[in-house]
Amino acid sequence: MRAATKEAAPAAAPRRWRPRISLGKLFTWAVLVWLFVPIAGMIAFSFNDISGRQNVSWQGFTLKWYGQAFAYPDLNQALINTLVVGVSTMVISGITGSLLGLAMGRYRFRGQQISNLVMFAAISAPEVVIGAALLSLFLTINMTTGLLTVIIAHVMFTVSFVAITVRARVMTMDPRIEEAARDLGADSWTTFRLVTFPMLFPAIMAGGLLSFALSVDDFIITTFVSGELSTFPLWIWGSTRIGIPPQVNVMGTLIFVVGVVLTVINVVLARRRS
Amino acid sequence: MAITTEETPAAHGAGPTGAPPAPAISLEGVGKTYRSGPGTVTAVHRIDLEIQQGEFFSLLGPSGCGKTTTMRMIAGFEEPTSGTIRLAGKDVTGVPPNRRDVNMVFQSYALFPHMTVADNVAFGLKRKKVPSAEIKKRVAEMLDLVELTDRARYKPSQLSGGQQQRVALARALVNRPSALLLDEPLGALDLKLRQAMQLELKRIQREVGITFVYVTHDQSEALTMSDRIAVMNKGVVEQLGTPAEIYETPATRFVAGFIGTSNILTGTVDTVSDGWARIGYGHGQHVLAKGDGTAPNEEIVLTVRPEKIRLSAEEPDANLSRIRGTVREVVYLGSTTHYTVRTVDDTDIVVFQQNSSDASNLAERGDTAWLSWRPEHSYVLPG
């Protein structure tokens, strides 16, 4: 760099003053701080040594809430419900969304345009609208709201995300690779099992995890269709009126840590693969 | 060899004794018509081909001539709309690609990106349930043949284009197919590597003795490597023959134009004697050509290769084809010089002259010169 500058301007023009931190860097840090301060706050307040129900001002450091993390049976149940819904959503959306994405990326068929439209509509429609519509549907067909209706609703709004991720992968995949498998003696099922599926797997995984994350923290649609069922977000919302117990912070921190660990594992594996 | 789904290794070539060996591949009246909107498009018109065991056979033609469709029909990826395809005498029309004893090398290589080089090569053998010890041995042999033994544990993305190409070749060859189909396999390589791979492919084909069917639009590639070539255009085979036959005696105007450089001359036949048609251009100029079936006053088209023509200042012998013209362009290319000469009837004729020590600098731009060639070097083209 210096040599090049010297050659270009041998008369040694006075160096222009450059700030050590550029505006771009400053902005990046500002965004990161803005994103992570609330999370840091949540983690910090899981260690807050409070005596009442209000966990809003710092009282002192303690680990006792981690020891009593599961002190509220109905909160535990809500968390279990959330995980059951999340995993079911991930599996059902993962499978149907992958098949949908594969079909839309690979084949031309009647009704393809409509499928496309419906898929994007499911993503872009306001959650309040989807929630209200689903509730009135369930009432009309006389279906009791509860675990099943929540899973149905979550699959409905997450399946498009999986389908779109998988479709993007399918469309960049060379169809000759599957032909090569057929040519080498694999029947269509073997070709799918050994070639198509492994190539789509990263996209399916990404779509599945995305639907899990969307399902776990969904509040609006769940409120409409949950009936008697309580989930983690619904429980927290309910408890705001009387004060959120530090156990919520503890569980939030644990969920966050699990997420970070999974991300790190994914990055490490991807590095090692390439 | 009755109903065949189970594989019997070592069955290849061990056909019924006594009978002449069936051609490795035979196409009888094979055609392919696609539906396209309200009408139809014919990619391949009923073609007949017989490709012999152990032959290096090329399908040569411009893009859209039907060569790739023909190959895909042999592999089983497309079903012909008419005709019969036989592999080693056995009708395979309608048999899916995974049950045909041919393997394909794709232009894009189509390697399995999530498998190692060794797993890619082993894929076909595993499908045939070959014992794992034998798979290991054959994969090692094949990687040795394509000189990639030290890359066995790499993923395709970690290899160069030329190496990927060789993996694709090994993955197909390891199955010892009755024929190997190669779809422009060198198309993605740069010129130098391509030329090296041409010789490499030819060596491998000689070593393994498997029938190669090679699709290309590159005429020099086809001429270099093939035992026989089928030149295709607009879904039909224009000419079938050895590289020398196709180059020296093009059967149609298309072949003459597509393979190498050709001069096309038109003229009216003056006389036909002893089977030689003579076209006069006045002032002692005439062209002679093998004129079976031509008659006086008939308009004919004939072709002559640029390197067959001699350029001279003095008048050539009268029993040669000879014609005069003005030198319009001289391009010096080291070992040869290319001249463009305009004749009396305003036809440009290209002449390649070797730059041997005694023949350099035969003519300059603007000079008048004689062109001459032996009568058997020009061919009358149909139409």
mmCIF file of N, CA and C in Angstrom, chain A residues 27-144:
data_model
loop_
_atom_site.group_PDB
_atom_site.id
_atom_site.type_symbol
_atom_site.label_atom_id
_atom_site.label_comp_id
_atom_site.label_asym_id
_atom_site.label_seq_id
_atom_site.Cartn_x
_atom_site.Cartn_y
_atom_site.Cartn_z
ATOM 1 N N PHE A 27 -21.313 2.381 12.892
ATOM 2 C CA PHE A 27 -22.708 2.013 12.671
ATOM 3 C C PHE A 27 -22.916 0.534 12.969
ATOM 4 N N THR A 28 -21.956 -0.298 12.504
ATOM 5 C CA THR A 28 -22.059 -1.742 12.745
ATOM 6 C C THR A 28 -22.124 -2.026 14.242
ATOM 7 N N TRP A 29 -21.224 -1.386 14.993
ATOM 8 C CA TRP A 29 -21.208 -1.615 16.439
ATOM 9 C C TRP A 29 -22.506 -1.119 17.073
ATOM 10 N N ALA A 30 -22.997 0.015 16.600
ATOM 11 C CA ALA A 30 -24.242 0.553 17.152
ATOM 12 C C ALA A 30 -25.374 -0.457 16.963
ATOM 13 N N VAL A 31 -25.443 -1.051 15.771
ATOM 14 C CA VAL A 31 -26.507 -2.027 15.502
ATOM 15 C C VAL A 31 -26.343 -3.246 16.405
ATOM 16 N N LEU A 32 -25.101 -3.708 16.532
ATOM 17 C CA LEU A 32 -24.858 -4.889 17.368
ATOM 18 C C LEU A 32 -25.267 -4.623 18.817
ATOM 19 N N VAL A 33 -24.891 -3.452 19.317
ATOM 20 C CA VAL A 33 -25.249 -3.086 20.697
ATOM 21 C C VAL A 33 -26.758 -3.037 20.842
ATOM 22 N N TRP A 34 -27.390 -2.401 19.881
ATOM 23 C CA TRP A 34 -28.844 -2.248 19.910
ATOM 24 C C TRP A 34 -29.529 -3.612 19.938
ATOM 25 N N LEU A 35 -28.935 -4.583 19.186
ATOM 26 C CA LEU A 35 -29.525 -5.919 19.128
ATOM 27 C C LEU A 35 -29.264 -6.713 20.405
ATOM 28 N N PHE A 36 -28.065 -6.524 20.981
ATOM 29 C CA PHE A 36 -27.682 -7.451 22.046
ATOM 30 C C PHE A 36 -27.904 -6.923 23.455
ATOM 31 N N VAL A 37 -28.106 -5.604 23.616
ATOM 32 C CA VAL A 37 -28.335 -5.074 24.964
ATOM 33 C C VAL A 37 -29.560 -5.711 25.640
ATOM 34 N N PRO A 38 -30.688 -5.846 24.935
ATOM 35 C CA PRO A 38 -31.835 -6.484 25.603
ATOM 36 C C PRO A 38 -31.541 -7.919 26.030
ATOM 37 N N ILE A 39 -30.797 -8.642 25.186
ATOM 38 C CA ILE A 39 -30.471 -10.024 25.538
ATOM 39 C C ILE A 39 -29.540 -10.048 26.744
ATOM 40 N N ALA A 40 -28.543 -9.130 26.696
ATOM 41 C CA ALA A 40 -27.627 -9.042 27.833
ATOM 42 C C ALA A 40 -28.402 -8.703 29.100
ATOM 43 N N GLY A 41 -29.372 -7.805 28.967
ATOM 44 C CA GLY A 41 -30.209 -7.433 30.116
ATOM 45 C C GLY A 41 -30.956 -8.645 30.651
ATOM 46 N N MET A 42 -31.527 -9.434 29.738
ATOM 47 C CA MET A 42 -32.273 -10.621 30.150
ATOM 48 C C MET A 42 -31.369 -11.578 30.921
ATOM 49 N N ILE A 43 -30.150 -11.775 30.369
ATOM 50 C CA ILE A 43 -29.213 -12.703 31.022
ATOM 51 C C ILE A 43 -28.820 -12.154 32.396
ATOM 52 N N ALA A 44 -28.506 -10.856 32.442
ATOM 53 C CA ALA A 44 -28.075 -10.247 33.709
ATOM 54 C C ALA A 44 -29.154 -10.398 34.777
ATOM 55 N N PHE A 45 -30.404 -10.163 34.399
ATOM 56 C CA PHE A 45 -31.478 -10.188 35.398
ATOM 57 C C PHE A 45 -31.861 -11.613 35.804
ATOM 58 N N SER A 46 -31.290 -12.631 35.112
ATOM 59 C CA SER A 46 -31.508 -13.992 35.597
ATOM 60 C C SER A 46 -30.630 -14.251 36.822
ATOM 61 N N PHE A 47 -29.678 -13.358 37.053
ATOM 62 C CA PHE A 47 -28.811 -13.481 38.242
ATOM 63 C C PHE A 47 -29.190 -12.463 39.313
ATOM 64 N N ASN A 48 -30.351 -11.822 39.173
ATOM 65 C CA ASN A 48 -30.727 -10.731 40.073
ATOM 66 C C ASN A 48 -31.327 -11.287 41.369
ATOM 67 N N ASP A 49 -30.776 -10.837 42.477
ATOM 68 C CA ASP A 49 -31.202 -11.356 43.785
ATOM 69 C C ASP A 49 -32.369 -10.528 44.299
ATOM 70 N N ILE A 50 -33.590 -10.798 43.807
ATOM 71 C CA ILE A 50 -34.746 -10.001 44.222
ATOM 72 C C ILE A 50 -35.537 -10.761 45.274
ATOM 73 N N SER A 51 -36.349 -10.003 46.003
ATOM 74 C CA SER A 51 -37.183 -10.669 47.008
ATOM 75 C C SER A 51 -38.660 -10.656 46.610
ATOM 76 N N GLY A 52 -39.133 -9.577 45.978
ATOM 77 C CA GLY A 52 -40.547 -9.505 45.578
ATOM 78 C C GLY A 52 -40.778 -10.171 44.236
ATOM 79 N N ARG A 53 -41.818 -9.731 43.527
ATOM 80 C CA ARG A 53 -42.110 -10.303 42.218
ATOM 81 C C ARG A 53 -41.586 -9.423 41.095
ATOM 82 N N GLN A 54 -41.228 -8.185 41.432
ATOM 83 C CA GLN A 54 -40.800 -7.265 40.375
ATOM 84 C C GLN A 54 -39.316 -7.411 40.100
ATOM 85 N N ASN A 55 -38.969 -7.888 38.916
ATOM 86 C CA ASN A 55 -37.570 -8.077 38.543
ATOM 87 C C ASN A 55 -37.182 -6.945 37.595
ATOM 88 N N VAL A 56 -37.155 -5.715 38.134
ATOM 89 C CA VAL A 56 -36.884 -4.574 37.252
ATOM 90 C C VAL A 56 -35.674 -3.756 37.687
ATOM 91 N N SER A 57 -35.258 -3.871 38.967
ATOM 92 C CA SER A 57 -34.076 -3.108 39.374
ATOM 93 C C SER A 57 -33.050 -4.053 39.992
ATOM 94 N N TRP A 58 -31.798 -3.750 39.819
ATOM 95 C CA TRP A 58 -30.713 -4.640 40.232
ATOM 96 C C TRP A 58 -30.607 -4.662 41.751
ATOM 97 N N GLN A 59 -30.630 -5.865 42.332
ATOM 98 C CA GLN A 59 -30.597 -5.992 43.787
ATOM 99 C C GLN A 59 -29.331 -6.683 44.259
ATOM 100 N N GLY A 60 -28.654 -7.372 43.408
ATOM 101 C CA GLY A 60 -27.475 -8.117 43.842
ATOM 102 C C GLY A 60 -27.372 -9.433 43.085
ATOM 103 N N PHE A 61 -26.154 -10.014 43.081
ATOM 104 C CA PHE A 61 -25.917 -11.216 42.283
ATOM 105 C C PHE A 61 -26.299 -12.477 43.053
ATOM 106 N N THR A 62 -26.968 -13.412 42.320
ATOM 107 C CA THR A 62 -27.258 -14.714 42.925
ATOM 108 C C THR A 62 -27.390 -15.768 41.842
ATOM 109 N N LEU A 63 -27.140 -17.025 42.223
ATOM 110 C CA LEU A 63 -27.341 -18.130 41.288
ATOM 111 C C LEU A 63 -28.583 -18.925 41.657
ATOM 112 N N LYS A 64 -29.327 -18.444 42.661
ATOM 113 C CA LYS A 64 -30.383 -19.297 43.226
ATOM 114 C C LYS A 64 -31.504 -19.581 42.236
ATOM 115 N N TRP A 65 -31.760 -18.655 41.306
ATOM 116 C CA TRP A 65 -32.847 -18.899 40.353
ATOM 117 C C TRP A 65 -32.544 -20.070 39.436
ATOM 118 N N TYR A 66 -31.235 -20.293 39.209
ATOM 119 C CA TYR A 66 -30.875 -21.460 38.386
ATOM 120 C C TYR A 66 -31.173 -22.744 39.139
ATOM 121 N N GLY A 67 -31.007 -22.679 40.482
ATOM 122 C CA GLY A 67 -31.355 -23.839 41.306
ATOM 123 C C GLY A 67 -32.858 -24.051 41.340
ATOM 124 N N GLN A 68 -33.621 -22.955 41.247
ATOM 125 C CA GLN A 68 -35.081 -23.070 41.319
ATOM 126 C C GLN A 68 -35.717 -22.813 39.951
ATOM 127 N N ALA A 69 -34.993 -23.177 38.897
ATOM 128 C CA ALA A 69 -35.462 -22.857 37.543
ATOM 129 C C ALA A 69 -36.846 -23.420 37.271
ATOM 130 N N PHE A 70 -37.119 -24.584 37.827
ATOM 131 C CA PHE A 70 -38.387 -25.235 37.499
ATOM 132 C C PHE A 70 -39.354 -25.196 38.683
ATOM 133 N N ALA A 71 -39.365 -24.046 39.357
ATOM 134 C CA ALA A 71 -40.193 -23.909 40.563
ATOM 135 C C ALA A 71 -41.670 -23.703 40.241
ATOM 136 N N TYR A 72 -41.994 -23.261 39.047
ATOM 137 C CA TYR A 72 -43.403 -23.023 38.687
ATOM 138 C C TYR A 72 -43.900 -24.154 37.786
ATOM 139 N N PRO A 73 -44.701 -25.053 38.284
ATOM 140 C CA PRO A 73 -45.146 -26.197 37.458
ATOM 141 C C PRO A 73 -45.858 -25.751 36.187
ATOM 142 N N ASP A 74 -46.674 -24.701 36.244
ATOM 143 C CA ASP A 74 -47.399 -24.299 35.032
ATOM 144 C C ASP A 74 -46.462 -23.663 34.009
ATOM 145 N N LEU A 75 -45.375 -23.021 34.494
ATOM 146 C CA LEU A 75 -44.370 -22.511 33.552
ATOM 147 C C LEU A 75 -43.638 -23.685 32.879
ATOM 148 N N ASN A 76 -43.305 -24.695 33.681
ATOM 149 C CA ASN A 76 -42.666 -25.887 33.109
ATOM 150 C C ASN A 76 -43.556 -26.497 32.032
ATOM 151 N N GLN A 77 -44.847 -26.626 32.370
ATOM 152 C CA GLN A 77 -45.783 -27.216 31.414
ATOM 153 C C GLN A 77 -45.836 -26.381 30.143
ATOM 154 N N ALA A 78 -45.843 -25.036 30.320
ATOM 155 C CA ALA A 78 -45.894 -24.152 29.144
ATOM 156 C C ALA A 78 -44.667 -24.369 28.266
ATOM 157 N N LEU A 79 -43.502 -24.501 28.922
ATOM 158 C CA LEU A 79 -42.264 -24.706 28.164
ATOM 159 C C LEU A 79 -42.310 -26.047 27.419
ATOM 160 N N ILE A 80 -42.797 -27.085 28.117
ATOM 161 C CA ILE A 80 -42.913 -28.400 27.468
ATOM 162 C C ILE A 80 -43.851 -28.307 26.266
ATOM 163 N N ASN A 81 -44.998 -27.652 26.461
ATOM 164 C CA ASN A 81 -45.944 -27.479 25.352
ATOM 165 C C ASN A 81 -45.268 -26.800 24.161
ATOM 166 N N THR A 82 -44.517 -25.741 24.469
ATOM 167 C CA THR A 82 -43.840 -24.996 23.405
ATOM 168 C C THR A 82 -42.874 -25.902 22.647
ATOM 169 N N LEU A 83 -42.117 -26.726 23.405
ATOM 170 C CA LEU A 83 -41.158 -27.616 22.754
ATOM 171 C C LEU A 83 -41.878 -28.684 21.924
ATOM 172 N N VAL A 84 -42.985 -29.224 22.470
ATOM 173 C CA VAL A 84 -43.750 -30.228 21.721
ATOM 174 C C VAL A 84 -44.263 -29.621 20.412
ATOM 175 N N VAL A 85 -44.840 -28.420 20.519
ATOM 176 C CA VAL A 85 -45.358 -27.750 19.325
ATOM 177 C C VAL A 85 -44.213 -27.455 18.352
ATOM 178 N N GLY A 86 -43.096 -26.952 18.899
ATOM 179 C CA GLY A 86 -41.965 -26.568 18.055
ATOM 180 C C GLY A 86 -41.400 -27.753 17.295
ATOM 181 N N VAL A 87 -41.172 -28.858 18.004
ATOM 182 C CA VAL A 87 -40.580 -30.031 17.345
ATOM 183 C C VAL A 87 -41.559 -30.612 16.321
ATOM 184 N N SER A 88 -42.859 -30.703 16.710
ATOM 185 C CA SER A 88 -43.844 -31.225 15.749
ATOM 186 C C SER A 88 -43.883 -30.351 14.506
ATOM 187 N N THR A 89 -43.888 -29.045 14.724
ATOM 188 C CA THR A 89 -43.920 -28.118 13.592
ATOM 189 C C THR A 89 -42.692 -28.318 12.707
ATOM 190 N N MET A 90 -41.543 -28.444 13.353
ATOM 191 C CA MET A 90 -40.307 -28.598 12.590
ATOM 192 C C MET A 90 -40.369 -29.857 11.721
ATOM 193 N N VAL A 91 -40.832 -30.957 12.312
ATOM 194 C CA VAL A 91 -40.857 -32.218 11.566
ATOM 195 C C VAL A 91 -41.886 -32.159 10.437
ATOM 196 N N ILE A 92 -43.123 -31.725 10.778
ATOM 197 C CA ILE A 92 -44.188 -31.734 9.762
ATOM 198 C C ILE A 92 -43.879 -30.718 8.661
ATOM 199 N N SER A 93 -43.503 -29.498 9.052
ATOM 200 C CA SER A 93 -43.168 -28.481 8.044
ATOM 201 C C SER A 93 -41.940 -28.897 7.260
ATOM 202 N N GLY A 94 -40.969 -29.496 7.955
ATOM 203 C CA GLY A 94 -39.739 -29.920 7.281
ATOM 204 C C GLY A 94 -40.044 -30.901 6.167
ATOM 205 N N ILE A 95 -40.897 -31.889 6.443
ATOM 206 C CA ILE A 95 -41.189 -32.914 5.434
ATOM 207 C C ILE A 95 -42.074 -32.343 4.322
ATOM 208 N N THR A 96 -43.219 -31.771 4.700
ATOM 209 C CA THR A 96 -44.133 -31.290 3.648
ATOM 210 C C THR A 96 -43.515 -30.127 2.880
ATOM 211 N N GLY A 97 -42.830 -29.227 3.603
ATOM 212 C CA GLY A 97 -42.208 -28.082 2.935
ATOM 213 C C GLY A 97 -41.136 -28.522 1.953
ATOM 214 N N SER A 98 -40.364 -29.556 2.324
ATOM 215 C CA SER A 98 -39.318 -30.041 1.422
ATOM 216 C C SER A 98 -39.929 -30.612 0.155
ATOM 217 N N LEU A 99 -40.985 -31.412 0.329
ATOM 218 C CA LEU A 99 -41.627 -32.015 -0.843
ATOM 219 C C LEU A 99 -42.215 -30.925 -1.734
ATOM 220 N N LEU A 100 -42.827 -29.933 -1.101
ATOM 221 C CA LEU A 100 -43.410 -28.810 -1.841
ATOM 222 C C LEU A 100 -42.311 -28.070 -2.609
ATOM 223 N N GLY A 101 -41.211 -27.770 -1.915
ATOM 224 C CA GLY A 101 -40.104 -27.044 -2.545
ATOM 225 C C GLY A 101 -39.498 -27.830 -3.691
ATOM 226 N N LEU A 102 -39.368 -29.144 -3.490
ATOM 227 C CA LEU A 102 -38.817 -30.013 -4.539
ATOM 228 C C LEU A 102 -39.712 -29.989 -5.773
ATOM 229 N N ALA A 103 -41.020 -30.114 -5.545
ATOM 230 C CA ALA A 103 -41.969 -30.108 -6.661
ATOM 231 C C ALA A 103 -41.931 -28.776 -7.396
ATOM 232 N N MET A 104 -41.908 -27.684 -6.622
ATOM 233 C CA MET A 104 -41.976 -26.372 -7.260
ATOM 234 C C MET A 104 -40.684 -26.011 -7.963
ATOM 235 N N GLY A 105 -39.565 -26.528 -7.472
ATOM 236 C CA GLY A 105 -38.288 -26.210 -8.104
ATOM 237 C C GLY A 105 -37.996 -27.089 -9.305
ATOM 238 N N ARG A 106 -38.552 -28.296 -9.307
ATOM 239 C CA ARG A 106 -38.142 -29.267 -10.311
ATOM 240 C C ARG A 106 -39.151 -29.422 -11.445
ATOM 241 N N TYR A 107 -40.443 -29.389 -11.131
ATOM 242 C CA TYR A 107 -41.434 -29.736 -12.136
ATOM 243 C C TYR A 107 -42.303 -28.552 -12.538
ATOM 244 N N ARG A 108 -42.830 -28.663 -13.738
ATOM 245 C CA ARG A 108 -43.848 -27.703 -14.188
ATOM 246 C C ARG A 108 -45.186 -28.417 -14.048
ATOM 247 N N PHE A 109 -46.120 -27.816 -13.347
ATOM 248 C CA PHE A 109 -47.408 -28.485 -13.198
ATOM 249 C C PHE A 109 -48.526 -27.457 -13.143
ATOM 250 N N ARG A 110 -49.716 -27.952 -13.371
ATOM 251 C CA ARG A 110 -50.911 -27.129 -13.338
ATOM 252 C C ARG A 110 -51.110 -26.610 -11.909
ATOM 253 N N GLY A 111 -51.350 -25.308 -11.783
ATOM 254 C CA GLY A 111 -51.584 -24.750 -10.450
ATOM 255 C C GLY A 111 -50.311 -24.288 -9.763
ATOM 256 N N GLN A 112 -49.189 -24.287 -10.526
ATOM 257 C CA GLN A 112 -47.925 -23.884 -9.931
ATOM 258 C C GLN A 112 -47.944 -22.406 -9.505
ATOM 259 N N GLN A 113 -48.513 -21.585 -10.383
ATOM 260 C CA GLN A 113 -48.585 -20.150 -10.078
ATOM 261 C C GLN A 113 -49.380 -19.911 -8.801
ATOM 262 N N ILE A 114 -50.510 -20.628 -8.704
ATOM 263 C CA ILE A 114 -51.370 -20.466 -7.527
ATOM 264 C C ILE A 114 -50.613 -20.900 -6.263
ATOM 265 N N SER A 115 -49.899 -22.041 -6.364
ATOM 266 C CA SER A 115 -49.148 -22.522 -5.197
ATOM 267 C C SER A 115 -48.149 -21.469 -4.746
ATOM 268 N N ASN A 116 -47.467 -20.869 -5.737
ATOM 269 C CA ASN A 116 -46.517 -19.813 -5.453
ATOM 270 C C ASN A 116 -47.159 -18.675 -4.681
ATOM 271 N N LEU A 117 -48.314 -18.268 -5.198
ATOM 272 C CA LEU A 117 -49.037 -17.132 -4.624
ATOM 273 C C LEU A 117 -49.441 -17.440 -3.183
ATOM 274 N N VAL A 118 -49.995 -18.643 -2.990
ATOM 275 C CA VAL A 118 -50.448 -19.038 -1.652
ATOM 276 C C VAL A 118 -49.272 -19.060 -0.688
ATOM 277 N N MET A 119 -48.137 -19.564 -1.184
ATOM 278 C CA MET A 119 -46.955 -19.642 -0.334
ATOM 279 C C MET A 119 -46.519 -18.269 0.153
ATOM 280 N N PHE A 120 -46.477 -17.309 -0.785
ATOM 281 C CA PHE A 120 -46.042 -15.983 -0.377
ATOM 282 C C PHE A 120 -47.103 -15.272 0.452
ATOM 283 N N ALA A 121 -48.360 -15.578 0.156
ATOM 284 C CA ALA A 121 -49.437 -14.984 0.947
ATOM 285 C C ALA A 121 -49.318 -15.430 2.398
ATOM 286 N N ALA A 122 -48.988 -16.731 2.593
ATOM 287 C CA ALA A 122 -48.873 -17.248 3.954
ATOM 288 C C ALA A 122 -47.766 -16.547 4.723
ATOM 289 N N ILE A 123 -46.740 -16.109 3.995
ATOM 290 C CA ILE A 123 -45.639 -15.416 4.668
ATOM 291 C C ILE A 123 -45.986 -13.962 4.934
ATOM 292 N N SER A 124 -46.642 -13.341 3.946
ATOM 293 C CA SER A 124 -46.802 -11.894 4.053
ATOM 294 C C SER A 124 -48.087 -11.469 4.752
ATOM 295 N N ALA A 125 -49.037 -12.395 4.935
ATOM 296 C CA ALA A 125 -50.288 -11.985 5.586
ATOM 297 C C ALA A 125 -50.026 -11.628 7.046
ATOM 298 N N PRO A 126 -50.666 -10.583 7.560
ATOM 299 C CA PRO A 126 -50.487 -10.211 8.965
ATOM 300 C C PRO A 126 -50.924 -11.367 9.873
ATOM 301 N N GLU A 127 -50.193 -11.566 10.950
ATOM 302 C CA GLU A 127 -50.484 -12.690 11.834
ATOM 303 C C GLU A 127 -51.867 -12.586 12.467
ATOM 304 N N VAL A 128 -52.277 -11.360 12.724
ATOM 305 C CA VAL A 128 -53.609 -11.182 13.320
ATOM 306 C C VAL A 128 -54.674 -11.759 12.391
ATOM 307 N N VAL A 129 -54.505 -11.494 11.103
ATOM 308 C CA VAL A 129 -55.475 -11.966 10.121
ATOM 309 C C VAL A 129 -55.467 -13.493 10.089
ATOM 310 N N ILE A 130 -54.251 -14.068 10.019
ATOM 311 C CA ILE A 130 -54.152 -15.527 9.969
ATOM 312 C C ILE A 130 -54.759 -16.123 11.229
ATOM 313 N N GLY A 131 -54.422 -15.550 12.370
ATOM 314 C CA GLY A 131 -54.923 -16.063 13.641
ATOM 315 C C GLY A 131 -56.438 -16.033 13.699
ATOM 316 N N ALA A 132 -57.003 -14.895 13.342
ATOM 317 C CA ALA A 132 -58.465 -14.750 13.389
ATOM 318 C C ALA A 132 -59.130 -15.706 12.407
ATOM 319 N N ALA A 133 -58.542 -15.805 11.214
ATOM 320 C CA ALA A 133 -59.125 -16.672 10.191
ATOM 321 C C ALA A 133 -59.108 -18.128 10.642
ATOM 322 N N LEU A 134 -57.977 -18.541 11.199
ATOM 323 C CA LEU A 134 -57.872 -19.929 11.652
ATOM 324 C C LEU A 134 -58.857 -20.218 12.774
ATOM 325 N N LEU A 135 -58.972 -19.258 13.690
ATOM 326 C CA LEU A 135 -59.888 -19.466 14.815
ATOM 327 C C LEU A 135 -61.312 -19.649 14.309
ATOM 328 N N SER A 136 -61.722 -18.768 13.373
ATOM 329 C CA SER A 136 -63.097 -18.888 12.877
ATOM 330 C C SER A 136 -63.277 -20.187 12.098
ATOM 331 N N LEU A 137 -62.205 -20.630 11.417
ATOM 332 C CA LEU A 137 -62.284 -21.921 10.723
ATOM 333 C C LEU A 137 -62.485 -23.061 11.720
ATOM 334 N N PHE A 138 -61.660 -23.062 12.770
ATOM 335 C CA PHE A 138 -61.764 -24.142 13.760
ATOM 336 C C PHE A 138 -63.130 -24.135 14.436
ATOM 337 N N LEU A 139 -63.665 -22.930 14.702
ATOM 338 C CA LEU A 139 -64.989 -22.846 15.325
ATOM 339 C C LEU A 139 -66.046 -23.383 14.365
ATOM 340 N N THR A 140 -65.932 -23.002 13.081
ATOM 341 C CA THR A 140 -66.921 -23.436 12.089
ATOM 342 C C THR A 140 -66.962 -24.949 11.968
ATOM 343 N N ILE A 141 -65.745 -25.565 11.913
ATOM 344 C CA ILE A 141 -65.754 -27.027 11.742
ATOM 345 C C ILE A 141 -65.822 -27.733 13.090
ATOM 346 N N ASN A 142 -66.079 -26.957 14.130
ATOM 347 C CA ASN A 142 -66.309 -27.533 15.453
ATOM 348 C C ASN A 142 -65.108 -28.294 15.992
ATOM 349 N N MET A 143 -63.938 -27.708 15.808
ATOM 350 C CA MET A 143 -62.731 -28.362 16.291
ATOM 351 C C MET A 143 -62.322 -27.687 17.588
ATOM 352 N N THR A 144 -62.107 -28.482 18.642
ATOM 353 C CA THR A 144 -61.722 -27.905 19.927
ATOM 354 C C THR A 144 -60.305 -27.350 19.820
#
